[in-house]
XYZ file of C-alpha atoms in Angstrom:
554
model
C 0.000 0.000 0.000
C 1.347 3.403 -0.899
C 1.945 6.130 1.611
C -0.908 8.209 0.136
C -3.347 5.316 0.627
C -2.406 4.669 4.256
C -5.428 5.337 6.482
C -4.920 7.856 9.278
C -4.534 6.797 12.889
C -7.810 6.679 14.780
C -8.604 6.201 18.421
C -10.330 2.870 18.793
C -10.064 -0.661 20.053
C -8.725 -3.757 18.277
C -11.347 -5.183 15.987
C -13.301 -1.959 15.688
C -14.640 -0.930 12.262
C -12.228 0.904 10.042
C -12.730 4.305 8.428
C -14.468 2.795 5.429
C -16.965 0.942 7.620
C -17.834 4.014 9.668
C -18.164 6.537 6.894
C -21.723 7.321 7.765
C -21.362 7.014 11.513
C -20.530 9.940 13.747
C -17.701 9.210 16.195
C -17.793 10.987 19.560
C -15.603 14.041 19.738
C -12.345 13.825 21.625
C -13.445 16.639 23.934
C -16.565 14.783 25.080
C -14.499 11.628 25.601
C -12.096 13.468 27.904
C -14.919 15.098 29.840
C -16.528 11.709 30.405
C -13.120 10.331 31.359
C -12.716 13.057 33.968
C -16.137 12.308 35.424
C -15.438 8.567 35.400
C -12.145 9.018 37.236
C -13.891 11.126 39.845
C -16.765 8.682 40.231
C -14.535 5.594 40.437
C -12.232 7.307 42.918
C -15.156 8.033 45.220
C -16.274 4.398 45.016
C -12.994 3.140 46.480
C -13.849 3.826 50.119
C -16.367 5.563 52.304
C -13.614 7.638 53.878
C -12.615 9.046 50.526
C -16.229 9.920 49.728
C -16.651 11.598 53.096
C -13.423 13.582 52.643
C -14.462 14.721 49.160
C -17.959 15.722 50.253
C -16.608 17.563 53.298
C -14.007 19.425 51.244
C -16.617 20.268 48.593
C -18.980 21.647 51.223
C -16.215 23.762 52.766
C -15.106 25.119 49.379
C -18.660 25.881 48.297
C -19.379 27.610 51.601
C -16.222 29.676 51.276
C -17.151 30.446 47.660
C -20.581 31.684 48.691
C -19.170 33.831 51.488
C -16.541 35.270 49.150
C -19.152 36.071 46.503
C -21.405 37.750 49.067
C -18.484 39.727 50.467
C -17.481 41.022 47.042
C -21.055 42.020 46.288
C -21.289 43.894 49.585
C -18.040 45.730 48.789
C -19.545 47.211 45.628
C -19.045 50.965 45.708
C -16.053 50.883 48.083
C -13.337 53.299 47.037
C -10.570 50.675 46.979
C -12.459 47.526 46.006
C -10.734 47.545 42.597
C -7.350 47.070 44.271
C -8.715 44.188 46.345
C -10.141 42.239 43.393
C -6.970 42.764 41.328
C -4.902 41.331 44.179
C -7.359 38.440 44.605
C -6.996 37.577 40.917
C -3.196 37.576 41.161
C -3.182 35.393 44.284
C -5.655 32.979 42.699
C -3.452 32.640 39.609
C -0.436 32.007 41.839
C -2.368 29.251 43.605
C -3.237 27.633 40.283
C 0.438 27.760 39.288
C 1.877 26.112 42.410
C -0.843 23.604 43.320
C 0.144 21.047 40.625
C 3.650 20.989 42.119
C 2.488 20.201 45.643
C -0.643 18.152 44.935
C 0.098 16.193 41.737
C -2.032 13.250 42.888
C -5.184 15.299 43.215
C -6.092 14.884 39.522
C -5.018 11.829 37.514
C -5.500 13.732 34.239
C -2.658 16.093 35.180
C -0.221 13.420 33.993
C -0.230 13.467 30.170
C 2.315 10.625 30.030
C -0.647 8.262 30.500
C -1.698 9.188 26.957
C 1.617 8.680 25.146
C 0.538 5.413 23.526
C -2.556 6.986 21.953
C -2.387 8.533 18.432
C -3.420 12.015 19.518
C -2.272 15.293 18.042
C -1.293 18.163 20.374
C -3.969 20.565 19.129
C -7.056 18.438 19.791
C -5.422 17.063 22.943
C -4.913 20.556 24.374
C -8.517 21.529 23.637
C -9.858 18.338 25.191
C -7.707 18.537 28.312
C -8.537 22.222 28.768
C -12.268 21.508 28.584
C -11.972 18.571 30.985
C -9.971 20.756 33.377
C -12.945 23.103 33.708
C -14.862 20.308 35.459
C -14.289 20.473 39.189
C -14.589 22.482 42.364
C -11.486 24.587 41.709
C -12.709 26.101 38.429
C -16.118 26.746 40.000
C -14.506 28.591 42.901
C -12.367 30.651 40.513
C -15.304 31.486 38.264
C -17.374 32.659 41.241
C -14.484 34.821 42.395
C -14.230 36.504 39.004
C -18.016 36.860 38.832
C -17.989 38.571 42.220
C -15.225 40.849 40.973
C -17.396 41.871 38.031
C -20.295 42.751 40.320
C -18.029 44.617 42.740
C -16.167 46.717 40.140
C -18.213 47.072 36.950
C -20.404 50.146 36.418
C -22.250 50.491 33.128
C -23.053 48.188 30.225
C -19.602 48.406 28.618
C -17.907 47.504 31.908
C -20.184 44.487 32.373
C -19.461 43.321 28.827
C -15.724 43.645 29.408
C -16.173 41.906 32.767
C -17.935 38.883 31.311
C -15.314 38.420 28.595
C -12.485 39.117 31.007
C -13.787 36.647 33.609
C -13.912 33.843 31.033
C -10.423 34.614 29.694
C -8.998 34.932 33.215
C -10.454 31.537 34.183
C -8.927 29.950 31.075
C -5.568 31.561 31.879
C -5.604 30.101 35.404
C -6.491 26.590 34.229
C -4.036 26.688 31.316
C -1.295 27.943 33.614
C -1.826 24.981 35.938
C -1.758 22.557 33.016
C 1.367 24.085 31.498
C 3.197 23.927 34.823
C 2.126 20.312 35.331
C 3.208 19.318 31.800
C 6.559 21.070 32.173
C 7.294 19.285 35.459
C 5.582 15.944 34.953
C 8.902 14.043 34.944
C 9.838 15.701 38.213
C 6.428 15.091 39.800
C 6.555 11.372 38.998
C 10.073 10.980 40.436
C 11.258 10.681 44.016
C 12.190 14.362 44.120
C 8.674 15.222 43.011
C 7.225 13.164 45.855
C 9.576 14.957 48.227
C 8.239 18.249 46.898
C 4.653 17.114 47.260
C 4.942 16.108 50.919
C 6.342 19.548 51.680
C 2.943 21.013 50.852
C 2.235 21.246 54.571
C 4.988 23.826 54.831
C 3.391 25.925 52.107
C 0.019 25.741 53.842
C 1.533 26.691 57.206
C 3.525 29.613 55.840
C 0.625 30.750 53.674
C -1.769 30.692 56.623
C 0.565 32.868 58.687
C 1.037 35.303 55.793
C -2.729 35.545 55.269
C -3.245 36.104 58.976
C -0.587 38.803 59.044
C -1.991 40.512 55.956
C -5.557 40.406 57.286
C -4.469 42.039 60.536
C -2.607 44.780 58.685
C -5.585 45.435 56.412
C -7.949 45.485 59.365
C -5.821 48.115 61.070
C -5.016 50.329 58.054
C -7.731 49.690 55.443
C -7.740 48.604 51.796
C -5.832 51.679 50.614
C -2.604 49.859 51.468
C -3.260 47.589 48.464
C -3.217 50.398 45.903
C 0.560 50.422 45.148
C 0.686 46.664 44.564
C -2.571 46.689 42.597
C -1.276 49.438 40.271
C 1.458 47.032 39.161
C -0.545 43.790 39.171
C -3.380 45.209 37.061
C -0.969 44.884 34.103
C -0.032 41.274 34.948
C -2.339 38.562 33.504
C -4.835 37.354 34.560
C -5.241 40.239 37.019
C -5.129 42.523 33.976
C -8.588 41.196 33.000
C -9.954 42.480 36.321
C -8.117 45.740 35.754
C -9.858 46.042 32.398
C -13.243 45.959 34.156
C -12.224 48.869 36.386
C -10.805 50.813 33.442
C -14.018 50.334 31.444
C -16.030 51.538 34.454
C -13.979 54.744 34.468
C -14.477 55.249 30.729
C -10.843 54.446 29.841
C -11.797 52.096 27.018
C -8.348 52.164 25.428
C -6.741 51.013 28.660
C -9.430 48.358 29.104
C -8.851 47.050 25.583
C -5.091 46.914 26.137
C -5.453 45.022 29.426
C -7.949 42.601 27.905
C -5.667 42.047 24.902
C -2.751 41.434 27.269
C -4.741 38.729 29.073
C -5.765 37.112 25.775
C -2.130 37.176 24.583
C -1.063 35.468 27.815
C -3.668 32.760 27.202
C -2.399 32.151 23.663
C 1.201 32.023 24.887
C 0.362 29.562 27.659
C -1.523 27.347 25.202
C 1.514 27.279 22.902
C 3.834 26.474 25.802
C 1.504 23.728 26.988
C 1.243 22.285 23.479
C 5.028 22.297 23.074
C 5.536 20.434 26.354
C 2.850 17.913 25.406
C 4.566 17.299 22.074
C 7.873 16.761 23.829
C 6.310 14.340 26.300
C 4.606 12.405 23.521
C 7.741 12.048 21.397
C 10.639 11.929 23.888
C 11.350 8.710 25.819
C 11.505 8.808 29.590
C 15.073 9.002 30.883
C 14.407 6.081 33.215
C 13.914 3.797 30.179
C 17.210 4.723 28.546
C 20.343 2.584 29.124
C 22.449 3.872 31.958
C 25.912 5.227 31.509
C 28.558 2.518 31.576
C 30.842 4.605 33.720
C 31.221 3.316 37.295
C 29.167 5.102 39.909
C 31.207 6.731 42.607
C 30.110 5.680 46.067
C 29.138 8.400 48.455
C 31.599 9.029 51.197
C 29.975 9.214 54.621
C 33.229 9.437 56.539
C 32.835 13.196 56.965
C 29.620 12.832 58.952
C 30.798 9.715 60.774
C 33.937 11.458 62.057
C 31.790 14.002 63.889
C 29.691 11.372 65.672
C 30.554 9.045 68.571
C 31.974 5.615 67.838
C 30.021 2.395 68.116
C 26.296 1.873 68.014
C 25.518 5.398 69.215
C 27.192 7.023 66.228
C 25.683 4.536 63.789
C 22.147 5.147 65.044
C 22.661 8.912 65.045
C 23.870 8.832 61.448
C 20.932 6.674 60.400
C 18.474 9.043 62.091
C 19.989 12.105 60.449
C 19.928 10.394 57.056
C 16.221 9.643 57.529
C 15.678 13.340 58.171
C 17.433 14.222 54.933
C 16.268 11.422 52.627
C 12.905 10.056 53.774
C 10.108 12.225 52.284
C 7.679 11.935 55.202
C 10.368 12.520 57.837
C 11.791 15.440 55.887
C 8.356 17.001 55.515
C 7.682 16.719 59.247
C 11.011 18.298 60.127
C 10.806 21.133 57.620
C 7.245 21.956 58.662
C 8.182 21.942 62.350
C 11.233 24.125 61.714
C 9.164 26.619 59.739
C 6.228 26.829 62.151
C 8.524 26.953 65.161
C 10.141 30.052 63.677
C 7.069 31.677 62.122
C 4.812 31.728 65.196
C 7.129 33.637 67.590
C 8.775 35.811 64.934
C 5.541 36.903 63.220
C 3.890 37.687 66.538
C 6.942 39.679 67.610
C 6.966 41.467 64.254
C 3.343 42.512 64.733
C 4.108 43.717 68.242
C 1.471 41.434 69.757
C 3.695 38.540 70.769
C 5.444 37.454 73.916
C 9.009 36.328 74.352
C 7.656 33.085 75.789
C 6.314 32.216 72.323
C 9.912 31.187 71.589
C 9.209 27.975 73.525
C 7.055 27.020 70.536
C 10.262 26.118 68.657
C 11.320 23.561 71.259
C 7.808 22.165 71.397
C 7.488 21.717 67.633
C 10.814 19.907 67.319
C 10.231 17.878 70.469
C 7.253 16.260 68.727
C 9.729 14.577 66.346
C 10.718 12.235 69.191
C 7.239 10.695 69.174
C 6.656 7.430 67.294
C 10.341 6.871 66.667
C 9.908 3.280 65.543
C 6.954 4.078 63.300
C 9.231 6.326 61.246
C 11.257 3.212 60.354
C 8.093 1.471 58.998
C 8.675 -2.164 58.029
C 12.455 -1.633 58.071
C 12.257 -1.645 61.885
C 12.735 -5.416 61.830
C 16.429 -4.836 61.043
C 16.704 -2.614 64.120
C 14.746 -5.130 66.203
C 17.279 -7.843 65.301
C 19.999 -5.836 67.067
C 18.046 -5.344 70.322
C 18.375 -8.257 72.726
C 18.309 -6.483 76.079
C 17.146 -3.355 77.812
C 20.690 -1.997 77.483
C 20.534 -2.284 73.689
C 17.159 -0.542 73.652
C 18.495 2.236 75.883
C 21.476 2.872 73.604
C 19.157 2.898 70.564
C 16.758 5.418 72.101
C 19.557 7.554 73.531
C 21.256 7.802 70.134
C 17.996 8.842 68.480
C 17.474 11.525 71.118
C 21.047 12.784 70.645
C 20.485 13.050 66.886
C 17.407 15.185 67.522
C 19.325 17.363 69.972
C 21.986 18.111 67.339
C 19.330 20.093 65.460
C 16.895 21.058 68.196
C 19.221 22.654 70.738
C 20.900 25.236 68.469
C 17.578 25.913 66.727
C 15.758 26.586 69.995
C 18.548 28.922 71.109
C 18.481 30.750 67.760
C 14.706 31.291 67.793
C 14.765 32.409 71.431
C 17.548 34.918 70.860
C 15.865 36.237 67.698
C 12.497 36.669 69.404
C 14.113 38.336 72.411
C 16.002 40.739 70.161
C 12.867 41.673 68.188
C 10.959 42.417 71.405
C 14.021 43.951 73.106
C 13.481 41.935 76.283
C 17.010 40.710 76.961
C 16.377 40.404 80.695
C 14.002 37.494 80.073
C 16.403 35.542 77.844
C 17.758 33.200 80.592
C 14.335 32.205 81.882
C 12.918 31.622 78.391
C 15.904 29.452 77.481
C 15.473 27.527 80.723
C 11.796 26.913 79.947
C 12.653 25.810 76.410
C 15.254 23.327 77.647
C 12.877 21.942 80.277
C 10.087 21.569 77.689
C 12.434 19.887 75.235
C 13.644 17.431 77.875
C 10.079 16.608 78.903
C 9.046 15.956 75.293
C 12.078 13.758 74.648
C 11.198 11.735 77.750
C 7.517 11.314 76.936
C 8.310 10.741 73.259
C 10.631 7.831 74.075
C 8.045 6.248 76.363
C 5.086 6.663 73.980
C 7.220 5.337 71.093
C 7.478 2.065 72.971
C 3.947 2.043 74.386
C 1.847 3.403 71.485
C 3.694 2.764 68.196
C 1.838 3.205 64.902
C 2.681 2.936 61.223
C 3.275 5.859 58.841
C 2.230 5.041 55.235
C 4.974 5.823 52.738
C 2.629 6.580 49.857
C 0.072 9.381 49.732
C -0.526 12.145 52.229
C -1.703 10.117 55.211
C 0.519 10.135 58.281
C -1.330 7.362 60.101
C -2.269 3.913 58.819
C -6.002 3.036 58.792
C -7.200 1.747 62.140
C -4.390 3.396 64.120
C -5.722 6.948 64.438
C -6.584 6.397 68.087
C -3.043 5.236 68.822
C -1.629 8.315 67.126
C -3.858 10.652 69.146
C -2.926 8.975 72.425
C 0.762 8.950 71.542
C 1.063 12.575 70.441
C -1.519 14.494 72.439
C -1.256 12.299 75.515
C 2.511 12.666 75.440
C 2.274 16.427 74.997
C -0.118 16.702 77.966
C 2.277 14.640 80.080
C 5.180 16.839 78.997
C 3.266 19.944 80.062
C 2.680 18.412 83.496
C 6.350 17.501 83.814
C 7.297 21.112 83.056
C 4.980 22.415 85.790
C 7.747 22.794 88.436
C 9.888 25.008 86.180
C 6.835 27.004 85.075
C 5.793 27.510 88.686
C 9.320 28.601 89.656
C 9.366 31.090 86.764
C 6.025 32.596 87.793
C 7.076 32.797 91.439
C 10.320 34.597 90.628
C 8.550 36.918 88.192
C 5.732 38.021 90.476
C 7.656 37.636 93.715
C 10.597 39.552 95.095
C 13.241 37.630 93.183
C 15.749 39.860 91.465
C 17.533 39.422 88.183
C 20.201 37.349 89.896
C 17.721 34.682 90.965
C 16.009 34.716 87.588
C 19.345 33.981 85.947
C 19.296 30.637 87.770
C 16.338 29.541 85.649
C 18.683 28.815 82.738
C 20.827 26.174 84.496
C 17.812 24.882 86.434
C 15.812 24.361 83.234
C 18.759 22.753 81.447
C 19.537 20.320 84.289
C 15.862 19.530 84.836
C 15.318 18.841 81.125
C 18.387 16.590 80.955
C 17.223 14.665 84.036
C 13.773 14.156 82.531
C 15.292 12.902 79.284
C 17.501 10.358 81.038
C 14.610 9.196 83.217
C 12.336 8.800 80.216
C 14.938 6.802 78.315
C 15.519 4.552 81.330
C 11.805 3.848 81.669
C 11.236 3.338 77.936
C 14.192 0.986 77.335
C 12.895 -2.149 79.177
C 9.412 -1.653 77.708
C 10.930 -1.430 74.227
C 12.961 -4.593 74.694
C 9.966 -6.553 76.007
C 7.493 -5.341 73.355
C 9.562 -5.786 70.200
C 7.082 -8.179 68.487
C 4.131 -5.867 69.198
C 6.071 -2.816 68.022
C 7.159 -4.575 64.840
C 3.577 -5.606 64.077
C 2.225 -2.098 64.722
C 4.764 -0.214 62.591
C 4.548 -2.657 59.657
C 0.845 -2.145 58.943
C 1.441 0.723 56.502
């Protein structure tokens, strides 16, 4: 058969009628197929478990409630002098969220991975149109559309402004969705690799930092008003897709030339993003995955760990410390927990001090956040704990194991707690309270290390390695008892140092006596740690089979 007579590729199944047999039949469009595929994936995902259905329904209700409140708020702000600056900033923040969410939540939508379609004979043009249409199905696009609709009602005045607003809202929504798709297509190899999973589990850090930034911004706006947004909005109204919202405001003021330019800028951004998305799709469809290519024949140089080992004690203590620190650096779940704790432990005291509403005692939050990392020590090993269990034959072995893990935590926690305390004290200019705050931090850290060692042996639970769950099904109660019960016990153990601090502060004790709180807190925390390790060691040695069974369920 000649090349001219070769029939074109068609999407079908083996044994399906050829082009000649279906000349009079109308095949379903690719767009409708992808929309039905999106709905099928959603429906089948909800059928997997009742918990997943409940989580989806709960999240949908929360998002819809927030959408309704946001829409009502924007409508009520109609006529405010600076509402245009607010909606422009909202559009920019929404677009930023669409851009970064695929990086941190790649598993939220299976259709974000176009590599699943590489074996199908699909051209980039129809594929882009179909994926874009399917992407408009979901709670996220509905929330974004309602936000832009509220912006139109809040800003537009006059028929021309409403016309520009309707067109601009549609284009802005398409820009947001296309931006998310282009980012996902450009980073799909990363998102499907181990580094991508590491990036995804760090989403908790983004949420924590974002929540603090939103809280800080809301407090500043509540104190000073929306006029503070004007300088930033003057710049962002020329950045797509916020430029579409700026076009509504310009049309309301009669500046139709400016409105047309801003609307054209948004449309140009949409065309550019579609071209970028199409180019990345073409590359993914035609370029083999690097993991399938033959590896380089050159020998791989082994990593040298002697540098770290030289800084640690000899024997089992140093080996366990090195293993614990490597878990912190390499294991995605452990790394996410540490990075989130480090960030929140710094953000809470520093942001409160920055706003002038904080207390120097908020610095103890750093020690508390990192002290939580001592809880469920064996669950962090998951099923690999059996190799550790093989080396524990007595209470002495268990004590050395737990002590080494606590020492590894102290290598990071102690200097970090001191740094956060000094920084918070400097921002509040309360240097006289530095010794007592450090003493409280050390006592709290020692109490949490003690209770963490004991609860690790008494209430171990598994941490699933895949997905975003931090507790295996059926072990949520154990996790609550381990973490919150241990934290309550740690607070009770710190009561003597807290009481001494209050007595010296409200009593007649001078600065000289208050200086003693630093060594008292340090010695008391060290004593609690040693006592907790001593009590946890025999329980660990006697409960090895139960611990191994509990931590291997994930």
